PDB file of C-alpha atoms and ligand atoms in Angstrom:
ATOM      1  CA  MET A   1       6.874 126.906 176.276  1.00 56.00           C
ATOM      2  CA  PRO A   2      10.523 126.906 174.652  1.00 59.00           C
ATOM      3  CA  ARG A   3      10.920 124.673 171.350  1.00 80.00           C
ATOM      4  CA  THR A   4      13.744 123.636 169.556  1.00 94.00           C
ATOM      5  CA  PHE A   5      15.742 126.000 167.112  1.00 97.00           C
ATOM      6  CA  LYS A   6      18.863 126.427 165.214  1.00 98.00           C
ATOM      7  CA  ALA A   7      21.558 128.740 166.305  1.00 98.00           C
ATOM      8  CA  THR A   8      24.258 129.545 163.262  1.00 98.00           C
ATOM      9  CA  PHE A   9      27.569 130.514 163.784  1.00 98.00           C
ATOM     10  CA  LEU A  10      29.712 132.834 161.873  1.00 98.00           C
ATOM     11  CA  PRO A  11      32.359 132.995 159.868  1.00 97.00           C
ATOM     12  CA  MET A  12      33.136 128.919 160.838  1.00 97.00           C
ATOM     13  CA  ASN A  13      29.570 128.250 159.060  1.00 98.00           C
ATOM     14  CA  VAL A  14      28.184 125.837 161.989  1.00 98.00           C
ATOM     15  CA  THR A  15      24.707 125.352 162.988  1.00 98.00           C
ATOM     16  CA  VAL A  16      23.856 123.712 166.035  1.00 98.00           C
ATOM     17  CA  GLU A  17      20.679 122.554 167.195  1.00 97.00           C
ATOM     18  CA  VAL A  18      19.133 123.917 170.252  1.00 97.00           C
ATOM     19  CA  ASP A  19      16.248 122.218 172.738  1.00 95.00           C
ATOM     20  CA  PRO A  20      16.195 125.296 175.622  1.00 92.00           C
ATOM     21  CA  SER A  21      14.940 122.877 178.312  1.00 92.00           C
ATOM     22  CA  GLN A  22      18.136 121.300 177.927  1.00 95.00           C
ATOM     23  CA  ALA A  23      20.220 123.957 178.929  1.00 95.00           C
ATOM     24  CA  PRO A  24      22.753 125.045 180.584  1.00 97.00           C
ATOM     25  CA  PHE A  25      24.627 123.375 177.632  1.00 97.00           C
ATOM     26  CA  GLY A  26      28.621 123.847 179.526  1.00 95.00           C
ATOM     27  CA  ARG A  27      29.672 125.958 182.366  1.00 94.00           C
ATOM     28  CA  MET A  28      30.227 129.494 180.908  1.00 96.00           C
ATOM     29  CA  GLY A  29      27.562 132.126 180.768  1.00 97.00           C
ATOM     30  CA  GLU A  30      24.063 132.529 182.012  1.00 97.00           C
ATOM     31  CA  PRO A  31      22.294 129.140 181.009  1.00 97.00           C
ATOM     32  CA  GLY A  32      20.831 129.508 177.442  1.00 97.00           C
ATOM     33  CA  SER A  33      22.861 132.097 176.388  1.00 98.00           C
ATOM     34  CA  ILE A  34      24.689 132.498 173.816  1.00 98.00           C
ATOM     35  CA  LEU A  35      28.178 131.618 174.964  1.00 98.00           C
ATOM     36  CA  ASP A  36      26.344 128.461 176.655  1.00 98.00           C
ATOM     37  CA  ILE A  37      25.014 127.337 173.557  1.00 98.00           C
ATOM     38  CA  ALA A  38      28.229 127.735 171.982  1.00 98.00           C
ATOM     39  CA  GLN A  39      29.683 125.496 174.104  1.00 97.00           C
ATOM     40  CA  LEU A  40      27.281 122.476 172.055  1.00 97.00           C
ATOM     41  CA  ALA A  41      30.253 122.560 169.891  1.00 96.00           C
ATOM     42  CA  PRO A  42      33.361 123.408 171.437  1.00 93.00           C
ATOM     43  CA  ARG A  43      35.561 122.168 168.656  1.00 95.00           C
ATOM     44  CA  GLU A  44      34.102 123.887 166.109  1.00 97.00           C
ATOM     45  CA  ILE A  45      33.012 127.208 167.451  1.00 97.00           C
ATOM     46  CA  TYR A  46      35.398 129.425 168.753  1.00 95.00           C
ATOM     47  CA  LEU A  47      33.846 132.294 171.125  1.00 96.00           C
ATOM     48  CA  ASP A  48      36.416 134.160 173.721  1.00 96.00           C
ATOM     49  CA  HIS A  49      35.440 134.624 176.951  1.00 96.00           C
ATOM     50  CA  VAL A  50      38.207 135.419 179.090  1.00 97.00           C
ATOM     51  CA  CYS A  51      36.162 136.171 182.227  1.00 97.00           C
ATOM     52  CA  GLY A  52      34.548 132.684 182.160  1.00 97.00           C
ATOM     53  CA  GLY A  53      31.135 134.462 180.993  1.00 97.00           C
ATOM     54  CA  VAL A  54      30.078 136.395 184.098  1.00 98.00           C
ATOM     55  CA  CYS A  55      30.064 140.454 182.148  1.00 98.00           C
ATOM     56  CA  ALA A  56      33.292 141.648 182.772  1.00 97.00           C
ATOM     57  CA  CYS A  57      35.291 141.507 179.947  1.00 96.00           C
ATOM     58  CA  ALA A  58      33.363 142.351 176.405  1.00 96.00           C
ATOM     59  CA  THR A  59      35.487 139.277 174.851  1.00 97.00           C
ATOM     60  CA  CYS A  60      32.775 137.482 174.184  1.00 98.00           C
ATOM     61  CA  HIS A  61      31.317 140.277 171.886  1.00 98.00           C
ATOM     62  CA  VAL A  62      28.563 138.859 169.075  1.00 98.00           C
ATOM     63  CA  LYS A  63      26.532 140.340 166.376  1.00 98.00           C
ATOM     64  CA  VAL A  64      23.384 138.290 166.044  1.00 98.00           C
ATOM     65  CA  ARG A  65      22.571 138.707 162.686  1.00 98.00           C
ATOM     66  CA  GLN A  66      19.114 137.224 162.825  1.00 98.00           C
ATOM     67  CA  GLY A  67      17.018 136.361 165.614  1.00 98.00           C
ATOM     68  CA  LEU A  68      17.771 139.438 167.767  1.00 98.00           C
ATOM     69  CA  GLU A  69      14.459 140.064 168.495  1.00 97.00           C
ATOM     70  CA  SER A  70      13.690 136.762 170.507  1.00 96.00           C
ATOM     71  CA  CYS A  71      16.575 137.571 172.992  1.00 97.00           C
ATOM     72  CA  ASN A  72      16.060 139.024 176.555  1.00 98.00           C
ATOM     73  CA  PRO A  73      16.464 142.294 176.590  1.00 97.00           C
ATOM     74  CA  GLN A  74      20.586 144.331 177.479  1.00 97.00           C
ATOM     75  CA  SER A  75      20.868 144.716 180.899  1.00 98.00           C
ATOM     76  CA  GLU A  76      22.802 147.718 182.143  1.00 98.00           C
ATOM     77  CA  ASP A  77      25.850 145.973 183.122  1.00 98.00           C
ATOM     78  CA  GLU A  78      26.183 144.606 179.679  1.00 98.00           C
ATOM     79  CA  ILE A  79      25.440 147.644 177.929  1.00 97.00           C
ATOM     80  CA  ASP A  80      28.383 149.414 179.967  1.00 97.00           C
ATOM     81  CA  MET A  81      30.518 146.417 179.278  1.00 97.00           C
ATOM     82  CA  LEU A  82      30.107 146.338 175.899  1.00 96.00           C
ATOM     83  CA  THR A  83      31.492 149.755 175.340  1.00 96.00           C
ATOM     84  CA  MET A  84      34.925 147.869 175.883  1.00 95.00           C
ATOM     85  CA  ALA A  85      34.235 145.977 172.618  1.00 96.00           C
ATOM     86  CA  ASP A  86      36.077 146.716 169.302  1.00 94.00           C
ATOM     87  CA  ASP A  87      33.630 147.464 166.089  1.00 95.00           C
ATOM     88  CA  VAL A  88      30.327 147.506 168.038  1.00 96.00           C
ATOM     89  CA  GLU A  89      27.181 147.727 165.731  1.00 96.00           C
ATOM     90  CA  GLU A  90      24.650 149.565 167.927  1.00 91.00           C
ATOM     91  CA  SER A  91      21.472 147.333 167.076  1.00 93.00           C
ATOM     92  CA  VAL A  92      23.020 143.972 166.689  1.00 97.00           C
ATOM     93  CA  SER A  93      25.956 143.878 169.161  1.00 98.00           C
ATOM     94  CA  ARG A  94      25.434 141.591 172.116  1.00 98.00           C
ATOM     95  CA  LEU A  95      27.894 140.176 174.951  1.00 98.00           C
ATOM     96  CA  ALA A  96      27.141 136.410 174.083  1.00 98.00           C
ATOM     97  CA  CYS A  97      27.340 135.230 177.650  1.00 98.00           C
ATOM     98  CA  GLN A  98      24.455 137.552 178.683  1.00 98.00           C
ATOM     99  CA  THR A  99      22.330 137.042 175.499  1.00 98.00           C
ATOM    100  CA  ILE A 100      19.657 134.641 175.950  1.00 97.00           C
ATOM    101  CA  PRO A 101      17.065 133.828 173.205  1.00 96.00           C
ATOM    102  CA  ASP A 102      13.823 132.555 174.206  1.00 94.00           C
ATOM    103  CA  GLY A 103      13.560 129.813 171.250  1.00 93.00           C
ATOM    104  CA  SER A 104      10.949 131.458 169.254  1.00 94.00           C
ATOM    105  CA  GLN A 105      13.328 131.902 166.209  1.00 96.00           C
ATOM    106  CA  ASN A 106      16.612 130.589 164.617  1.00 98.00           C
ATOM    107  CA  LEU A 107      19.541 132.661 165.440  1.00 98.00           C
ATOM    108  CA  ILE A 108      22.387 133.811 163.155  1.00 98.00           C
ATOM    109  CA  ILE A 109      25.761 135.025 165.099  1.00 98.00           C
ATOM    110  CA  GLU A 110      28.730 136.316 163.962  1.00 98.00           C
ATOM    111  CA  ILE A 111      31.760 136.207 165.722  1.00 98.00           C
ATOM    112  CA  PRO A 112      33.839 139.749 164.840  1.00 96.00           C
ATOM    113  CA  ASP A 113      37.575 138.927 164.425  1.00 84.00           C
ATOM    114  CA  GLN A 114      38.992 138.322 168.060  1.00 69.00           C
TER     115      GLN A 114
HETATM  116  S1  FES B 201      32.801 136.508 178.642  1.00 82.12           S
HETATM  117 FE1  FES B 201      32.837 137.863 179.326  1.00 82.12          FE
HETATM  118  S2  FES B 201      31.877 139.627 178.895  1.00 82.12           S
HETATM  119 FE2  FES B 201      31.268 137.737 178.436  1.00 82.12          FE
END
């Protein structure tokens, strides 16, 4: 049973409370994904998403600094698309629109320079 958790976005240092049972929160990215979660505070969290959240651009590249173990594994499509991003850190880089936390941990998400 998913529970409420916190997601903190850096460098803006904005934390949102996430109730996974309320997903989707916006209209872009997989429901409950990090991109979807960012839409809980659209004026404070700027996270690029040129393709609209369909795993076709890599502009939603983020580094999950905490809580990555609670997220779904990467698909082949995500791995392929992530090769287009700059400054990838293998163990923490993900595409925000494809990365769905299960709610078992709080997240710290760094948005690289865009
Ligand atoms: S928004 Fe384009 S790949 Fe995530």
